[in-house]
Amino acid sequence: GFGQWSLFQDRPSYDATSQAMSGFSAITGFPGRTPLKTGIWIGDCTGALFATLGILTALYYRKKTGNGQLLDVSQGESLIRCLDWTWLYQTLANQERALFGNRDVACSPSGVFRCQDGFIGIAAISDAQFRGLCAAMGRPDLAQDLGFATLAARLEDQQNRTLHHLIEEWTLRKNAEEIESLADRHDFAAHRVSNAHAHYHDEHLRQRGAVCEFDDPLYGRVVEYG
């Protein structure tokens, strides 16, 4: 949980505590509300992934040099290494990353928006993608507005907030399928918020072999992620 040598080397660790220790919980959630635990056991998965990377690297090093390696994996520290720009923001800008909910403040526009039949993720980071989104919204004027025309302008806090609001006003009048179709036509990124039921029926995932069905001697017919 906390590595093989530290003040906390004997302290038990689980996913919830690793998310709390790493700072993941501190940046997940909506402003003015309780920090959230990520919905999956990401601390368990990430710790295992970093351990696997360490093992594979050590095996390669042994093959090249004949020498072994000592592996020390901390569940919480593995999550810290996934905090993208959080530490840079703290150390270079001397500012603490806050809770921003579904609005991305490092890419704009990028976020999760409510639509007629659920929620949808939308991102249009490059200026060309943003022009495509504006065309899909029927608002080509936004792409010409100096307050939104460049990524640097769109990242300004007030501009980011305003743009997020304008996009959600538009998505509320559309269903997810309509928005995805417009995204394909105008070259920006969009995908509905999916659950396991949607994955099961997803033609794309089945073509990829990402959803597989098999017979288990204990449970019978089982569907799993491939």
PDB file of N, CA, C and O in Angstrom, residues 58-94:
ATOM      1  N   ALA A  58      12.399  -5.089 -15.286  1.00  0.00           N
ATOM      2  CA  ALA A  58      13.449  -5.815 -14.569  1.00  0.00           C
ATOM      3  C   ALA A  58      13.882  -7.058 -15.345  1.00  0.00           C
ATOM      4  O   ALA A  58      15.074  -7.394 -15.390  1.00  0.00           O
ATOM      5  N   LEU A  59      12.946  -7.760 -15.962  1.00  0.00           N
ATOM      6  CA  LEU A  59      13.290  -8.935 -16.762  1.00  0.00           C
ATOM      7  C   LEU A  59      14.139  -8.544 -17.965  1.00  0.00           C
ATOM      8  O   LEU A  59      15.098  -9.240 -18.326  1.00  0.00           O
ATOM      9  N   TYR A  60      13.778  -7.440 -18.599  1.00  0.00           N
ATOM     10  CA  TYR A  60      14.570  -6.964 -19.742  1.00  0.00           C
ATOM     11  C   TYR A  60      15.976  -6.562 -19.288  1.00  0.00           C
ATOM     12  O   TYR A  60      16.971  -6.884 -19.937  1.00  0.00           O
ATOM     13  N   TYR A  61      16.062  -5.864 -18.146  1.00  0.00           N
ATOM     14  CA  TYR A  61      17.354  -5.448 -17.607  1.00  0.00           C
ATOM     15  C   TYR A  61      18.220  -6.671 -17.285  1.00  0.00           C
ATOM     16  O   TYR A  61      19.428  -6.684 -17.559  1.00  0.00           O
ATOM     17  N   ARG A  62      17.590  -7.703 -16.718  1.00  0.00           N
ATOM     18  CA  ARG A  62      18.335  -8.927 -16.410  1.00  0.00           C
ATOM     19  C   ARG A  62      18.858  -9.587 -17.679  1.00  0.00           C
ATOM     20  O   ARG A  62      19.999 -10.075 -17.732  1.00  0.00           O
ATOM     21  N   LYS A  63      18.036  -9.610 -18.715  1.00  0.00           N
ATOM     22  CA  LYS A  63      18.451 -10.215 -19.980  1.00  0.00           C
ATOM     23  C   LYS A  63      19.640  -9.465 -20.580  1.00  0.00           C
ATOM     24  O   LYS A  63      20.549 -10.067 -21.158  1.00  0.00           O
ATOM     25  N   LYS A  64      19.654  -8.126 -20.441  1.00  0.00           N
ATOM     26  CA  LYS A  64      20.715  -7.308 -21.011  1.00  0.00           C
ATOM     27  C   LYS A  64      21.986  -7.323 -20.168  1.00  0.00           C
ATOM     28  O   LYS A  64      23.095  -7.249 -20.698  1.00  0.00           O
ATOM     29  N   THR A  65      21.831  -7.406 -18.821  1.00  0.00           N
ATOM     30  CA  THR A  65      22.980  -7.225 -17.943  1.00  0.00           C
ATOM     31  C   THR A  65      23.293  -8.431 -17.076  1.00  0.00           C
ATOM     32  O   THR A  65      24.401  -8.533 -16.539  1.00  0.00           O
ATOM     33  N   GLY A  66      22.345  -9.328 -16.879  1.00  0.00           N
ATOM     34  CA  GLY A  66      22.525 -10.441 -15.964  1.00  0.00           C
ATOM     35  C   GLY A  66      22.247 -10.088 -14.521  1.00  0.00           C
ATOM     36  O   GLY A  66      22.343 -10.947 -13.642  1.00  0.00           O
ATOM     37  N   ASN A  67      21.901  -8.833 -14.261  1.00  0.00           N
ATOM     38  CA  ASN A  67      21.648  -8.370 -12.893  1.00  0.00           C
ATOM     39  C   ASN A  67      20.154  -8.286 -12.600  1.00  0.00           C
ATOM     40  O   ASN A  67      19.348  -7.992 -13.480  1.00  0.00           O
ATOM     41  N   GLY A  68      19.818  -8.528 -11.345  1.00  0.00           N
ATOM     42  CA  GLY A  68      18.431  -8.419 -10.919  1.00  0.00           C
ATOM     43  C   GLY A  68      18.085  -7.023 -10.462  1.00  0.00           C
ATOM     44  O   GLY A  68      18.935  -6.131 -10.418  1.00  0.00           O
ATOM     45  N   GLN A  69      16.827  -6.821 -10.119  1.00  0.00           N
ATOM     46  CA  GLN A  69      16.340  -5.532  -9.636  1.00  0.00           C
ATOM     47  C   GLN A  69      15.455  -5.762  -8.420  1.00  0.00           C
ATOM     48  O   GLN A  69      14.778  -6.789  -8.309  1.00  0.00           O
ATOM     49  N   LEU A  70      15.454  -4.786  -7.514  1.00  0.00           N
ATOM     50  CA  LEU A  70      14.507  -4.790  -6.403  1.00  0.00           C
ATOM     51  C   LEU A  70      13.304  -3.944  -6.809  1.00  0.00           C
ATOM     52  O   LEU A  70      13.463  -2.786  -7.196  1.00  0.00           O
ATOM     53  N   LEU A  71      12.108  -4.525  -6.750  1.00  0.00           N
ATOM     54  CA  LEU A  71      10.902  -3.793  -7.092  1.00  0.00           C
ATOM     55  C   LEU A  71      10.191  -3.336  -5.817  1.00  0.00           C
ATOM     56  O   LEU A  71       9.954  -4.141  -4.919  1.00  0.00           O
ATOM     57  N   ASP A  72       9.868  -2.050  -5.758  1.00  0.00           N
ATOM     58  CA  ASP A  72       9.097  -1.519  -4.640  1.00  0.00           C
ATOM     59  C   ASP A  72       7.917  -0.753  -5.230  1.00  0.00           C
ATOM     60  O   ASP A  72       8.106   0.241  -5.930  1.00  0.00           O
ATOM     61  N   VAL A  73       6.715  -1.231  -4.990  1.00  0.00           N
ATOM     62  CA  VAL A  73       5.518  -0.627  -5.568  1.00  0.00           C
ATOM     63  C   VAL A  73       4.615  -0.112  -4.451  1.00  0.00           C
ATOM     64  O   VAL A  73       4.301  -0.845  -3.520  1.00  0.00           O
ATOM     65  N   SER A  74       4.233   1.151  -4.560  1.00  0.00           N
ATOM     66  CA  SER A  74       3.279   1.749  -3.623  1.00  0.00           C
ATOM     67  C   SER A  74       1.977   2.010  -4.362  1.00  0.00           C
ATOM     68  O   SER A  74       1.963   2.658  -5.404  1.00  0.00           O
ATOM     69  N   GLN A  75       0.890   1.516  -3.796  1.00  0.00           N
ATOM     70  CA  GLN A  75      -0.418   1.695  -4.420  1.00  0.00           C
ATOM     71  C   GLN A  75      -0.758   3.183  -4.577  1.00  0.00           C
ATOM     72  O   GLN A  75      -1.166   3.627  -5.653  1.00  0.00           O
ATOM     73  N   GLY A  76      -0.591   3.943  -3.517  1.00  0.00           N
ATOM     74  CA  GLY A  76      -0.908   5.369  -3.565  1.00  0.00           C
ATOM     75  C   GLY A  76       0.000   6.147  -4.494  1.00  0.00           C
ATOM     76  O   GLY A  76      -0.445   7.010  -5.257  1.00  0.00           O
ATOM     77  N   GLU A  77       1.324   5.832  -4.469  1.00  0.00           N
ATOM     78  CA  GLU A  77       2.260   6.547  -5.329  1.00  0.00           C
ATOM     79  C   GLU A  77       2.019   6.243  -6.804  1.00  0.00           C
ATOM     80  O   GLU A  77       2.278   7.088  -7.669  1.00  0.00           O
ATOM     81  N   SER A  78       1.529   5.040  -7.095  1.00  0.00           N
ATOM     82  CA  SER A  78       1.192   4.722  -8.484  1.00  0.00           C
ATOM     83  C   SER A  78       0.109   5.665  -8.982  1.00  0.00           C
ATOM     84  O   SER A  78       0.161   6.147 -10.121  1.00  0.00           O
ATOM     85  N   LEU A  79      -0.882   5.953  -8.151  1.00  0.00           N
ATOM     86  CA  LEU A  79      -1.926   6.898  -8.547  1.00  0.00           C
ATOM     87  C   LEU A  79      -1.395   8.321  -8.655  1.00  0.00           C
ATOM     88  O   LEU A  79      -1.818   9.083  -9.526  1.00  0.00           O
ATOM     89  N   ILE A  80      -0.463   8.694  -7.772  1.00  0.00           N
ATOM     90  CA  ILE A  80       0.122  10.032  -7.851  1.00  0.00           C
ATOM     91  C   ILE A  80       0.733  10.263  -9.227  1.00  0.00           C
ATOM     92  O   ILE A  80       0.624  11.353  -9.798  1.00  0.00           O
ATOM     93  N   ARG A  81       1.349   9.213  -9.787  1.00  0.00           N
ATOM     94  CA  ARG A  81       2.012   9.348 -11.083  1.00  0.00           C
ATOM     95  C   ARG A  81       1.019   9.477 -12.242  1.00  0.00           C
ATOM     96  O   ARG A  81       1.426   9.643 -13.388  1.00  0.00           O
ATOM     97  N   CYS A  82      -0.279   9.395 -11.946  1.00  0.00           N
ATOM     98  CA  CYS A  82      -1.318   9.583 -12.967  1.00  0.00           C
ATOM     99  C   CYS A  82      -2.015  10.940 -12.821  1.00  0.00           C
ATOM    100  O   CYS A  82      -3.044  11.181 -13.456  1.00  0.00           O
ATOM    101  N   LEU A  83      -1.469  11.831 -12.019  1.00  0.00           N
ATOM    102  CA  LEU A  83      -2.152  13.095 -11.725  1.00  0.00           C
ATOM    103  C   LEU A  83      -1.891  14.177 -12.780  1.00  0.00           C
ATOM    104  O   LEU A  83      -2.021  15.363 -12.480  1.00  0.00           O
ATOM    105  N   ASP A  84      -1.516  13.813 -13.972  1.00  0.00           N
ATOM    106  CA  ASP A  84      -1.236  14.706 -15.101  1.00  0.00           C
ATOM    107  C   ASP A  84      -0.598  16.017 -14.650  1.00  0.00           C
ATOM    108  O   ASP A  84       0.506  16.034 -14.159  1.00  0.00           O
ATOM    109  N   TRP A  85      -1.302  17.145 -14.768  1.00  0.00           N
ATOM    110  CA  TRP A  85      -0.660  18.445 -14.529  1.00  0.00           C
ATOM    111  C   TRP A  85      -0.834  18.961 -13.101  1.00  0.00           C
ATOM    112  O   TRP A  85      -0.456  20.092 -12.795  1.00  0.00           O
ATOM    113  N   THR A  86      -1.367  18.154 -12.211  1.00  0.00           N
ATOM    114  CA  THR A  86      -1.682  18.624 -10.852  1.00  0.00           C
ATOM    115  C   THR A  86      -0.446  19.114 -10.115  1.00  0.00           C
ATOM    116  O   THR A  86      -0.435  20.198  -9.512  1.00  0.00           O
ATOM    117  N   TRP A  87       0.624  18.322 -10.124  1.00  0.00           N
ATOM    118  CA  TRP A  87       1.839  18.708  -9.391  1.00  0.00           C
ATOM    119  C   TRP A  87       2.527  19.903 -10.045  1.00  0.00           C
ATOM    120  O   TRP A  87       3.042  20.785  -9.367  1.00  0.00           O
ATOM    121  N   LEU A  88       2.557  19.930 -11.385  1.00  0.00           N
ATOM    122  CA  LEU A  88       3.171  21.069 -12.078  1.00  0.00           C
ATOM    123  C   LEU A  88       2.440  22.359 -11.734  1.00  0.00           C
ATOM    124  O   LEU A  88       3.055  23.413 -11.530  1.00  0.00           O
ATOM    125  N   TYR A  89       1.130  22.280 -11.668  1.00  0.00           N
ATOM    126  CA  TYR A  89       0.316  23.451 -11.330  1.00  0.00           C
ATOM    127  C   TYR A  89       0.657  23.943  -9.930  1.00  0.00           C
ATOM    128  O   TYR A  89       0.765  25.146  -9.677  1.00  0.00           O
ATOM    129  N   GLN A  90       0.861  22.996  -9.001  1.00  0.00           N
ATOM    130  CA  GLN A  90       1.174  23.356  -7.623  1.00  0.00           C
ATOM    131  C   GLN A  90       2.574  23.954  -7.506  1.00  0.00           C
ATOM    132  O   GLN A  90       2.778  24.959  -6.824  1.00  0.00           O
ATOM    133  N   THR A  91       3.546  23.343  -8.192  1.00  0.00           N
ATOM    134  CA  THR A  91       4.936  23.756  -8.010  1.00  0.00           C
ATOM    135  C   THR A  91       5.336  24.945  -8.889  1.00  0.00           C
ATOM    136  O   THR A  91       6.112  25.796  -8.462  1.00  0.00           O
ATOM    137  N   LEU A  92       4.800  25.025 -10.113  1.00  0.00           N
ATOM    138  CA  LEU A  92       5.195  26.111 -11.014  1.00  0.00           C
ATOM    139  C   LEU A  92       4.282  27.333 -10.873  1.00  0.00           C
ATOM    140  O   LEU A  92       4.750  28.468 -10.928  1.00  0.00           O
ATOM    141  N   ALA A  93       2.981  27.099 -10.700  1.00  0.00           N
ATOM    142  CA  ALA A  93       2.036  28.216 -10.570  1.00  0.00           C
ATOM    143  C   ALA A  93       1.711  28.512  -9.108  1.00  0.00           C
ATOM    144  O   ALA A  93       1.067  29.516  -8.810  1.00  0.00           O
ATOM    145  N   ASN A  94       2.154  27.610  -8.198  1.00  0.00           N
ATOM    146  CA  ASN A  94       1.873  27.750  -6.769  1.00  0.00           C
ATOM    147  C   ASN A  94       0.372  27.869  -6.514  1.00  0.00           C
ATOM    148  O   ASN A  94      -0.072  28.647  -5.674  1.00  0.00           O
TER     149      ASN A  94
END
